[in-house]
C-alpha cells in the first residue's frame, strides 16, 4: 500500500465521483441491455429466444471472467486490465453496428462486451480506489460505486431509449461510442496511484490453500453465495408477483422504481456505516433483516399498493448494501493485490445463485401457482447467510500479507 496518510474527505469524494463515471457507466449499460432486445432482434434477424440466450451467455461470461481478470491484473496491472476492458466494450459496440446475423451478435455481446465489462468490474475499480484514497476512505468510495451502478441504470435507461426511438440500434450503439472512449482516460486517473511495477517483477501469486483456510473468506463466500438468489427473485419475479396480487402494473412499476432509489440510498449508507461499525455485524443485520422482512410481507402485510411500496423500499435498502462490508472484509484480511480476484470469485458465486433463482422461481410458480415457495427458500438462505456472517466475528482471524 503506497498511501501513507489518510486522504482528505473532499479529495476522496471527488475521486469517488470520477471512479463512479467508470463503474456506473459500465454497470448501467449492462443492466439496461434489456432495452435493446427488440432492436437487436430486428437488426440481427434473430428470434426472441436467440437474443435472450445471448443475454444469458453475456451474464455468465461477465461473472466467470471477473476472477480471471483479477489474476491477469496480478500479472500485469489494474490499469492494463481496465484499459483493455474499455477497448473491448468500444469494439463490441462498434461490432453491434454490423451484427446483422446471430453469430455476430453473440460475438459482440456474449464475447467482446461480456469480457470487457468484466474487466471494469467492482473488484478492480475498488482496489485502485483503495490505493488512491487509502483504507480509511475506501468503504466510502465502495458505497459510492455501488450506488453508481443503480444510478447509471436509472439515468441511462431513458437516454438509450431516446436514441432507439430516433435512430434504432445503430443510433444508440453509435452514440455510446463517444462516452465509452472517454472512459479510457478516466481509467488512467482511477489507477494513477496504483503501485508502480518493476519490469519483470510480478505481484505475489495468490496462495489458494491459504485463502481456502481463511475463516473470514470462507464465511464470506458461504454467506454471499445466497445473495444472488435473493436479488434475482426481486429483479425477475417481484414485479410479476405484485401484478399477480392484483396491483395495477403502473403502480407496481412505481414500487419497483422506488426499490431502485432505495438500493442507491442503501448502498451509500452501507459504505458510510462500514467505516464506523463492525462489517461482519452489518452483514448479520442485512441478511437477518431480509429474512424477517420477507416473512412479514408473506404472512403479515396486506398485499396492497402502500405495503407493496413499503416492502420494495425495505428490500432496496439492503439490496446492494452487502457489497461494501463484504469487499471491506476481503481488503482488511487479505492482500489488496489479491482483492480483484477474490471479490471477482465472490461475484461469480453471486451469479450462480442468480441463475438458480431465475430458473427455480419459474419452475416453482408453475408447480404451486404461487411465489411463496421460492420466497421461503430465500428466507432459509438469508438466515444461513446471517449465521455465516455472525461466525466472522467469533474467534481470531489472521491478516494475510502478500510477502508471507
Short mmCIF file of C-alpha atoms in Angstrom, two decimals:
data_model
loop_
_atom_site.label_atom_id
_atom_site.label_comp_id
_atom_site.label_asym_id
_atom_site.label_seq_id
_atom_site.Cartn_x
_atom_site.Cartn_y
_atom_site.Cartn_z
CA UNK A 1 0.00 0.00 0.00
CA UNK A 2 1.56 3.24 -1.10
CA UNK A 3 -0.99 5.52 0.58
CA UNK A 4 0.57 6.53 3.93
CA UNK A 5 -1.65 9.35 5.17
CA UNK A 6 -5.46 9.47 5.05
CA UNK A 7 -6.84 11.29 2.03
CA UNK A 8 -8.99 14.28 2.88
CA UNK A 9 -12.74 13.76 2.64
CA UNK A 10 -13.24 16.25 -0.26
CA UNK A 11 -10.48 14.57 -2.29
CA UNK A 12 -11.89 11.11 -1.55
CA UNK A 13 -15.41 12.17 -2.57
CA UNK A 14 -14.09 13.90 -5.71
CA UNK A 15 -12.13 10.81 -6.68
CA UNK A 16 -15.21 8.71 -5.89
CA UNK A 17 -17.25 10.66 -8.44
CA UNK A 18 -14.58 10.07 -11.08
CA UNK A 19 -14.49 6.33 -10.32
CA UNK A 20 -18.29 6.28 -10.42
CA UNK A 21 -18.25 7.55 -14.02
CA UNK A 22 -16.23 4.48 -14.99
CA UNK A 23 -18.08 1.88 -12.96
CA UNK A 24 -21.53 3.48 -13.21
CA UNK A 25 -21.50 3.71 -16.99
CA UNK A 26 -20.33 0.12 -17.28
CA UNK A 27 -22.89 -1.23 -14.81
CA UNK A 28 -25.72 0.97 -16.04
CA UNK A 29 -25.20 -0.04 -19.65
CA UNK A 30 -25.09 -3.74 -18.82
CA UNK A 31 -28.24 -3.73 -16.70
CA UNK A 32 -30.13 -1.81 -19.39
CA UNK A 33 -29.36 -4.29 -22.16
CA UNK A 34 -32.97 -5.47 -22.00
CA UNK A 35 -34.00 -2.17 -23.59
CA UNK A 36 -32.11 -3.26 -26.70
CA UNK A 37 -33.88 -6.62 -27.02
CA UNK A 38 -36.42 -5.67 -29.69
CA UNK A 39 -33.96 -3.56 -31.75
CA UNK A 40 -31.40 -6.38 -31.56
CA UNK A 41 -33.98 -8.88 -32.83
CA UNK A 42 -34.74 -6.69 -35.82
CA UNK A 43 -31.13 -5.71 -36.55
CA UNK A 44 -29.67 -9.23 -36.28
CA UNK A 45 -32.66 -11.07 -37.76
CA UNK A 46 -32.78 -13.18 -34.59
CA UNK A 47 -35.67 -14.53 -32.55
CA UNK A 48 -36.64 -13.51 -29.03
CA UNK A 49 -35.23 -16.79 -27.71
CA UNK A 50 -31.92 -16.27 -29.54
CA UNK A 51 -31.39 -12.73 -28.20
CA UNK A 52 -32.39 -13.88 -24.70
CA UNK A 53 -29.79 -16.64 -24.99
CA UNK A 54 -27.16 -14.04 -25.95
CA UNK A 55 -28.04 -12.08 -22.80
CA UNK A 56 -27.78 -15.25 -20.68
CA UNK A 57 -24.34 -16.03 -22.13
CA UNK A 58 -23.29 -12.41 -21.63
CA UNK A 59 -24.15 -12.52 -17.92
CA UNK A 60 -22.48 -15.88 -17.34
CA UNK A 61 -19.31 -14.80 -19.14
CA UNK A 62 -19.34 -11.49 -17.25
CA UNK A 63 -19.36 -13.37 -13.95
CA UNK A 64 -16.84 -16.00 -15.00
CA UNK A 65 -14.17 -13.59 -16.28
CA UNK A 66 -14.00 -11.39 -13.17
CA UNK A 67 -11.67 -13.62 -11.13
CA UNK A 68 -9.67 -14.27 -14.30
CA UNK A 69 -9.26 -10.53 -14.83
CA UNK A 70 -8.11 -10.20 -11.25
CA UNK A 71 -5.41 -12.81 -11.88
CA UNK A 72 -4.42 -11.06 -15.11
CA UNK A 73 -4.07 -7.81 -13.15
CA UNK A 74 -1.66 -9.59 -10.81
CA UNK A 75 0.49 -10.44 -13.82
CA UNK A 76 0.18 -7.04 -15.48
CA UNK A 77 -1.61 -4.16 -13.73
CA UNK A 78 -5.09 -2.87 -12.91
CA UNK A 79 -4.54 -0.12 -15.47
CA UNK A 80 -3.79 -2.59 -18.24
CA UNK A 81 -6.85 -4.74 -17.47
CA UNK A 82 -9.29 -1.83 -17.13
CA UNK A 83 -7.95 -0.14 -20.26
CA UNK A 84 -8.32 -3.41 -22.14
CA UNK A 85 -11.87 -3.67 -20.83
CA UNK A 86 -12.79 -0.21 -22.11
CA UNK A 87 -11.29 -1.02 -25.53
CA UNK A 88 -13.26 -4.29 -25.70
CA UNK A 89 -16.52 -2.52 -24.79
CA UNK A 90 -15.83 0.05 -27.51
CA UNK A 91 -15.15 -2.73 -30.03
CA UNK A 92 -18.32 -4.58 -29.02
CA UNK A 93 -20.49 -1.51 -29.63
CA UNK A 94 -18.79 -0.91 -32.97
CA UNK A 95 -19.35 -4.57 -33.85
CA UNK A 96 -23.05 -4.23 -32.99
CA UNK A 97 -23.40 -1.84 -35.92
CA UNK A 98 -22.60 -4.68 -38.32
CA UNK A 99 -24.07 -7.57 -36.31
CA UNK A 100 -26.80 -8.45 -38.78
CA UNK A 101 -26.57 -12.19 -38.02
CA UNK A 102 -26.97 -14.16 -34.78
CA UNK A 103 -23.32 -15.39 -34.63
CA UNK A 104 -22.06 -11.81 -34.93
CA UNK A 105 -24.43 -10.72 -32.17
CA UNK A 106 -23.15 -13.48 -29.91
CA UNK A 107 -19.56 -12.44 -30.62
CA UNK A 108 -20.35 -8.78 -29.91
CA UNK A 109 -22.30 -9.11 -26.67
CA UNK A 110 -21.62 -12.63 -25.42
CA UNK A 111 -17.91 -12.28 -26.14
CA UNK A 112 -16.40 -8.82 -26.51
CA UNK A 113 -18.85 -6.91 -24.34
CA UNK A 114 -19.05 -9.51 -21.55
CA UNK A 115 -15.27 -9.80 -21.25
CA UNK A 116 -14.77 -6.03 -21.43
CA UNK A 117 -17.44 -5.38 -18.80
CA UNK A 118 -15.90 -8.00 -16.53
CA UNK A 119 -12.54 -6.23 -16.83
CA UNK A 120 -14.05 -3.00 -15.47
CA UNK A 121 -15.84 -4.74 -12.61
CA UNK A 122 -16.19 -3.79 -8.96
CA UNK A 123 -13.15 -5.60 -7.53
CA UNK A 124 -10.58 -3.97 -9.78
CA UNK A 125 -12.07 -0.48 -9.51
CA UNK A 126 -12.29 -0.74 -5.71
CA UNK A 127 -8.70 -2.00 -5.42
CA UNK A 128 -7.40 1.01 -7.36
CA UNK A 129 -9.69 3.28 -5.35
CA UNK A 130 -8.18 1.91 -2.14
CA UNK A 131 -4.69 2.63 -3.42
CA UNK A 132 -5.81 6.19 -4.22
CA UNK A 133 -7.80 7.18 -1.10
CA UNK A 134 -6.35 4.77 1.45
CA UNK A 135 -8.16 2.12 3.50
CA UNK A 136 -9.72 4.76 5.79
CA UNK A 137 -11.84 6.15 2.93
CA UNK A 138 -12.14 3.01 0.79
CA UNK A 139 -15.55 1.92 2.11
CA UNK A 140 -16.95 5.39 1.45
CA UNK A 141 -15.91 5.04 -2.19
CA UNK A 142 -17.23 1.45 -2.22
CA UNK A 143 -20.66 2.74 -1.25
CA UNK A 144 -20.48 5.38 -3.97
CA UNK A 145 -19.52 2.75 -6.55
CA UNK A 146 -22.42 0.52 -5.56
CA UNK A 147 -24.83 3.42 -5.81
CA UNK A 148 -23.33 4.45 -9.16
CA UNK A 149 -24.38 1.20 -10.83
CA UNK A 150 -28.01 1.77 -9.87
CA UNK A 151 -27.89 5.47 -10.67
CA UNK A 152 -26.22 4.73 -14.01
CA UNK A 153 -29.04 2.37 -14.89
CA UNK A 154 -31.62 4.97 -13.83
CA UNK A 155 -30.02 7.74 -15.93
CA UNK A 156 -29.05 5.71 -18.98
CA UNK A 157 -32.40 3.95 -19.49
CA UNK A 158 -34.29 6.97 -20.87
CA UNK A 159 -31.21 8.19 -22.76
CA UNK A 160 -30.77 4.86 -24.52
CA UNK A 161 -34.48 4.68 -25.29
CA UNK A 162 -34.45 8.16 -26.83
CA UNK A 163 -31.64 7.17 -29.22
CA UNK A 164 -33.51 3.98 -30.10
CA UNK A 165 -36.66 5.97 -30.86
CA UNK A 166 -34.70 8.34 -33.06
CA UNK A 167 -32.38 6.01 -35.00
CA UNK A 168 -32.86 2.45 -33.76
CA UNK A 169 -30.00 0.21 -32.70
CA UNK A 170 -27.41 1.97 -34.85
CA UNK A 171 -28.35 5.25 -33.19
CA UNK A 172 -27.84 4.06 -29.62
CA UNK A 173 -24.73 1.96 -30.36
CA UNK A 174 -23.12 4.80 -32.31
CA UNK A 175 -23.97 7.40 -29.67
CA UNK A 176 -22.45 5.30 -26.89
CA UNK A 177 -19.09 5.04 -28.63
CA UNK A 178 -18.11 8.58 -27.61
CA UNK A 179 -18.68 8.26 -23.84
CA UNK A 180 -17.06 4.81 -23.86
CA UNK A 181 -13.95 6.29 -25.50
CA UNK A 182 -13.84 8.91 -22.73
CA UNK A 183 -13.72 6.14 -20.14
CA UNK A 184 -10.14 5.35 -21.16
CA UNK A 185 -8.56 8.50 -19.65
CA UNK A 186 -10.87 8.10 -16.65
CA UNK A 187 -9.47 4.58 -16.11
CA UNK A 188 -5.98 6.09 -16.14
CA UNK A 189 -6.96 8.60 -13.45
CA UNK A 190 -8.55 5.86 -11.33
CA UNK A 191 -5.34 3.81 -11.48
CA UNK A 192 -2.95 6.74 -11.10
CA UNK A 193 -1.86 5.80 -7.55
CA UNK A 194 -1.55 2.08 -8.11
CA UNK A 195 1.86 0.70 -7.03
CA UNK A 196 4.48 1.07 -9.73
CA UNK A 197 5.52 -2.23 -11.29
CA UNK A 198 9.17 -3.13 -11.77
CA UNK A 199 9.89 -4.65 -15.18
CA UNK A 200 9.92 -8.44 -14.97
CA UNK A 201 8.58 -8.47 -11.39
CA UNK A 202 5.00 -9.58 -10.77
CA UNK A 203 2.79 -9.32 -7.71
CA UNK A 204 2.85 -12.21 -5.25
CA UNK A 205 0.65 -15.01 -6.62
CA UNK A 206 -2.47 -15.88 -4.67
CA UNK A 207 -1.87 -18.70 -2.21
CA UNK A 208 -5.15 -20.51 -2.80
CA UNK A 209 -4.66 -23.02 0.01
CA UNK A 210 -4.28 -20.19 2.49
CA UNK A 211 -7.36 -18.42 1.10
CA UNK A 212 -9.41 -21.64 1.33
CA UNK A 213 -8.44 -22.00 5.01
CA UNK A 214 -9.01 -18.36 5.94
CA UNK A 215 -12.09 -18.33 8.16
CA UNK A 216 -13.23 -14.82 7.17
CA UNK A 217 -13.13 -15.53 3.44
CA UNK A 218 -14.83 -18.92 3.85
CA UNK A 219 -17.71 -17.42 5.84
CA UNK A 220 -17.98 -14.51 3.41
CA UNK A 221 -18.09 -16.92 0.47
CA UNK A 222 -20.81 -19.04 2.07
CA UNK A 223 -22.92 -16.01 3.02
CA UNK A 224 -22.53 -14.13 -0.23
CA UNK A 225 -23.42 -17.25 -2.23
CA UNK A 226 -27.03 -16.66 -1.14
CA UNK A 227 -27.09 -13.02 -2.19
CA UNK A 228 -27.59 -13.56 -5.92
CA UNK A 229 -30.53 -15.87 -5.25
CA UNK A 230 -32.22 -13.13 -3.21
CA UNK A 231 -31.51 -10.30 -5.63
CA UNK A 232 -32.80 -12.06 -8.73
CA UNK A 233 -36.08 -13.01 -7.06
CA UNK A 234 -36.59 -9.26 -6.80
CA UNK A 235 -35.34 -8.41 -10.27
CA UNK A 236 -37.04 -11.28 -12.10
CA UNK A 237 -40.18 -12.08 -10.10
CA UNK A 238 -41.22 -9.27 -7.73
CA UNK A 239 -42.94 -7.09 -10.33
CA UNK A 240 -44.96 -10.05 -11.60
CA UNK A 241 -45.87 -11.03 -8.03
CA UNK A 242 -47.25 -7.55 -7.37
CA UNK A 243 -49.37 -7.78 -10.55
CA UNK A 244 -50.49 -11.31 -9.64
CA UNK A 245 -51.64 -9.95 -6.27
CA UNK A 246 -53.95 -7.53 -8.08
CA UNK A 247 -51.77 -4.40 -8.01
CA UNK A 248 -52.09 -2.46 -11.30
CA UNK A 249 -48.98 -2.70 -13.48
CA UNK A 250 -48.40 1.06 -13.46
CA UNK A 251 -48.43 1.22 -9.67
CA UNK A 252 -46.30 -1.90 -9.44
CA UNK A 253 -43.74 -0.21 -11.70
CA UNK A 254 -43.64 2.79 -9.36
CA UNK A 255 -42.99 0.47 -6.42
CA UNK A 256 -40.19 -1.11 -8.44
CA UNK A 257 -38.74 2.34 -9.23
CA UNK A 258 -38.71 3.19 -5.53
CA UNK A 259 -36.88 -0.09 -4.95
CA UNK A 260 -34.14 1.20 -7.28
CA UNK A 261 -33.88 4.51 -5.43
CA UNK A 262 -33.78 2.69 -2.09
CA UNK A 263 -30.98 0.47 -3.43
CA UNK A 264 -28.88 3.54 -4.21
CA UNK A 265 -29.60 5.02 -0.78
CA UNK A 266 -28.82 1.76 1.00
CA UNK A 267 -25.53 1.35 -0.88
CA UNK A 268 -24.36 4.84 0.11
CA UNK A 269 -25.45 4.36 3.73
CA UNK A 270 -23.74 0.98 3.93
CA UNK A 271 -20.47 2.43 2.63
CA UNK A 272 -20.62 5.06 5.38
CA UNK A 273 -21.59 2.56 8.09
CA UNK A 274 -18.78 0.21 7.03
CA UNK A 275 -16.27 2.84 8.22
CA UNK A 276 -17.95 3.11 11.64
CA UNK A 277 -19.28 -0.33 12.58
CA UNK A 278 -18.20 -3.95 12.56
CA UNK A 279 -18.61 -5.05 8.95
CA UNK A 280 -19.39 -8.62 9.99
CA UNK A 281 -22.15 -7.37 12.27
CA UNK A 282 -23.56 -5.21 9.46
CA UNK A 283 -23.83 -8.31 7.27
CA UNK A 284 -25.72 -10.11 10.06
CA UNK A 285 -28.18 -7.20 10.22
CA UNK A 286 -28.65 -7.04 6.44
CA UNK A 287 -29.20 -10.76 5.89
CA UNK A 288 -31.34 -11.09 9.02
CA UNK A 289 -33.50 -8.12 8.01
CA UNK A 290 -34.13 -9.68 4.59
CA UNK A 291 -35.46 -12.86 6.22
CA UNK A 292 -37.70 -11.06 8.72
CA UNK A 293 -38.95 -8.52 6.16
CA UNK A 294 -39.83 -11.23 3.66
CA UNK A 295 -41.76 -13.25 6.25
CA UNK A 296 -43.63 -10.09 7.26
CA UNK A 297 -44.65 -9.47 3.64
CA UNK A 298 -45.72 -13.07 3.07
CA UNK A 299 -47.75 -13.57 6.23
CA UNK A 300 -48.50 -10.21 7.89
CA UNK A 301 -48.64 -7.31 5.40
CA UNK A 302 -51.74 -6.83 3.25
CA UNK A 303 -50.80 -7.13 -0.42
CA UNK A 304 -51.94 -3.63 -1.31
CA UNK A 305 -50.17 -0.77 -3.07
CA UNK A 306 -48.91 1.03 0.08
CA UNK A 307 -47.46 -2.17 1.53
CA UNK A 308 -46.00 -3.20 -1.84
CA UNK A 309 -44.15 0.13 -1.88
CA UNK A 310 -43.05 -0.36 1.74
CA UNK A 311 -41.83 -3.89 1.02
CA UNK A 312 -39.93 -2.77 -2.08
CA UNK A 313 -38.22 0.08 -0.22
CA UNK A 314 -37.19 -2.25 2.61
CA UNK A 315 -35.72 -4.74 0.16
CA UNK A 316 -33.92 -1.93 -1.69
CA UNK A 317 -32.24 -0.61 1.45
CA UNK A 318 -30.38 -3.91 1.84
CA UNK A 319 -30.22 -4.77 -1.88
CA UNK A 320 -26.65 -3.72 -2.64
CA UNK A 321 -25.74 -2.95 0.98
CA UNK A 322 -23.92 -6.26 1.47
CA UNK A 323 -21.26 -5.48 -1.13
CA UNK A 324 -19.34 -2.77 0.76
CA UNK A 325 -18.77 -4.69 4.02
CA UNK A 326 -18.05 -7.90 2.08
CA UNK A 327 -15.40 -6.17 -0.03
CA UNK A 328 -14.13 -4.32 3.02
CA UNK A 329 -13.51 -7.54 4.94
CA UNK A 330 -11.63 -9.01 1.97
CA UNK A 331 -9.44 -5.89 1.83
CA UNK A 332 -8.88 -5.94 5.60
CA UNK A 333 -7.73 -9.54 5.99
CA UNK A 334 -6.21 -10.40 2.61
CA UNK A 335 -3.64 -8.60 0.42
CA UNK A 336 -5.07 -5.77 -1.65
CA UNK A 337 -3.37 -7.09 -4.77
CA UNK A 338 -5.43 -10.28 -4.38
CA UNK A 339 -8.71 -8.41 -3.85
CA UNK A 340 -9.85 -8.11 -7.50
CA UNK A 341 -9.57 -11.87 -7.98
CA UNK A 342 -11.18 -12.79 -4.65
CA UNK A 343 -14.00 -10.26 -4.97
CA UNK A 344 -14.48 -11.47 -8.54
CA UNK A 345 -14.80 -15.01 -7.18
CA UNK A 346 -17.47 -13.83 -4.73
CA UNK A 347 -19.35 -12.10 -7.55
CA UNK A 348 -19.10 -15.27 -9.65
CA UNK A 349 -20.83 -17.34 -6.95
CA UNK A 350 -23.35 -14.50 -6.73
CA UNK A 351 -24.12 -15.01 -10.44
CA UNK A 352 -24.53 -18.76 -9.91
CA UNK A 353 -27.13 -18.09 -7.22
CA UNK A 354 -28.83 -15.65 -9.56
CA UNK A 355 -29.09 -18.33 -12.24
CA UNK A 356 -30.79 -20.79 -9.87
CA UNK A 357 -33.14 -18.10 -8.56
CA UNK A 358 -34.29 -17.02 -12.01
CA UNK A 359 -34.91 -20.58 -13.18
CA UNK A 360 -36.27 -22.06 -9.92
CA UNK A 361 -38.73 -19.20 -9.47
CA UNK A 362 -40.44 -20.04 -12.73
CA UNK A 363 -40.48 -23.79 -12.03
CA UNK A 364 -41.96 -23.35 -8.56
CA UNK A 365 -44.56 -20.90 -9.85
CA UNK A 366 -45.71 -23.43 -12.44
CA UNK A 367 -45.86 -26.12 -9.76
CA UNK A 368 -47.56 -24.20 -6.95
CA UNK A 369 -49.12 -21.20 -8.75
CA UNK A 370 -47.54 -19.08 -6.01
CA UNK A 371 -44.29 -17.25 -5.31
CA UNK A 372 -44.38 -18.28 -1.64
CA UNK A 373 -42.16 -21.41 -2.07
CA UNK A 374 -39.27 -19.53 -3.70
CA UNK A 375 -39.53 -16.75 -1.09
CA UNK A 376 -39.40 -19.35 1.72
CA UNK A 377 -36.25 -20.85 0.20
CA UNK A 378 -34.84 -17.32 0.16
CA UNK A 379 -35.71 -16.86 3.85
CA UNK A 380 -33.83 -20.04 4.76
CA UNK A 381 -30.81 -18.90 2.72
CA UNK A 382 -30.87 -15.43 4.33
CA UNK A 383 -30.91 -16.99 7.81
CA UNK A 384 -27.98 -19.20 6.76
CA UNK A 385 -26.09 -16.13 5.48
CA UNK A 386 -26.75 -14.27 8.74
CA UNK A 387 -25.34 -17.21 10.73
CA UNK A 388 -22.26 -17.38 8.50
CA UNK A 389 -21.74 -13.62 8.93
CA UNK A 390 -22.07 -13.93 12.71
CA UNK A 391 -19.26 -16.51 12.66
CA UNK A 392 -16.90 -13.89 11.16
CA UNK A 393 -16.71 -12.09 14.49
CA UNK A 394 -16.05 -15.24 16.50
CA UNK A 395 -12.50 -16.42 17.05
CA UNK A 396 -9.32 -14.81 15.78
CA UNK A 397 -8.75 -14.08 12.11
CA UNK A 398 -5.23 -13.58 10.81
CA UNK A 399 -4.28 -10.78 8.45
CA UNK A 400 -2.54 -12.34 5.46
CA UNK A 401 0.42 -10.48 3.95
CA UNK A 402 1.35 -10.95 0.31
CA UNK A 403 5.01 -11.38 1.21
CA UNK A 404 4.46 -14.10 3.82
#
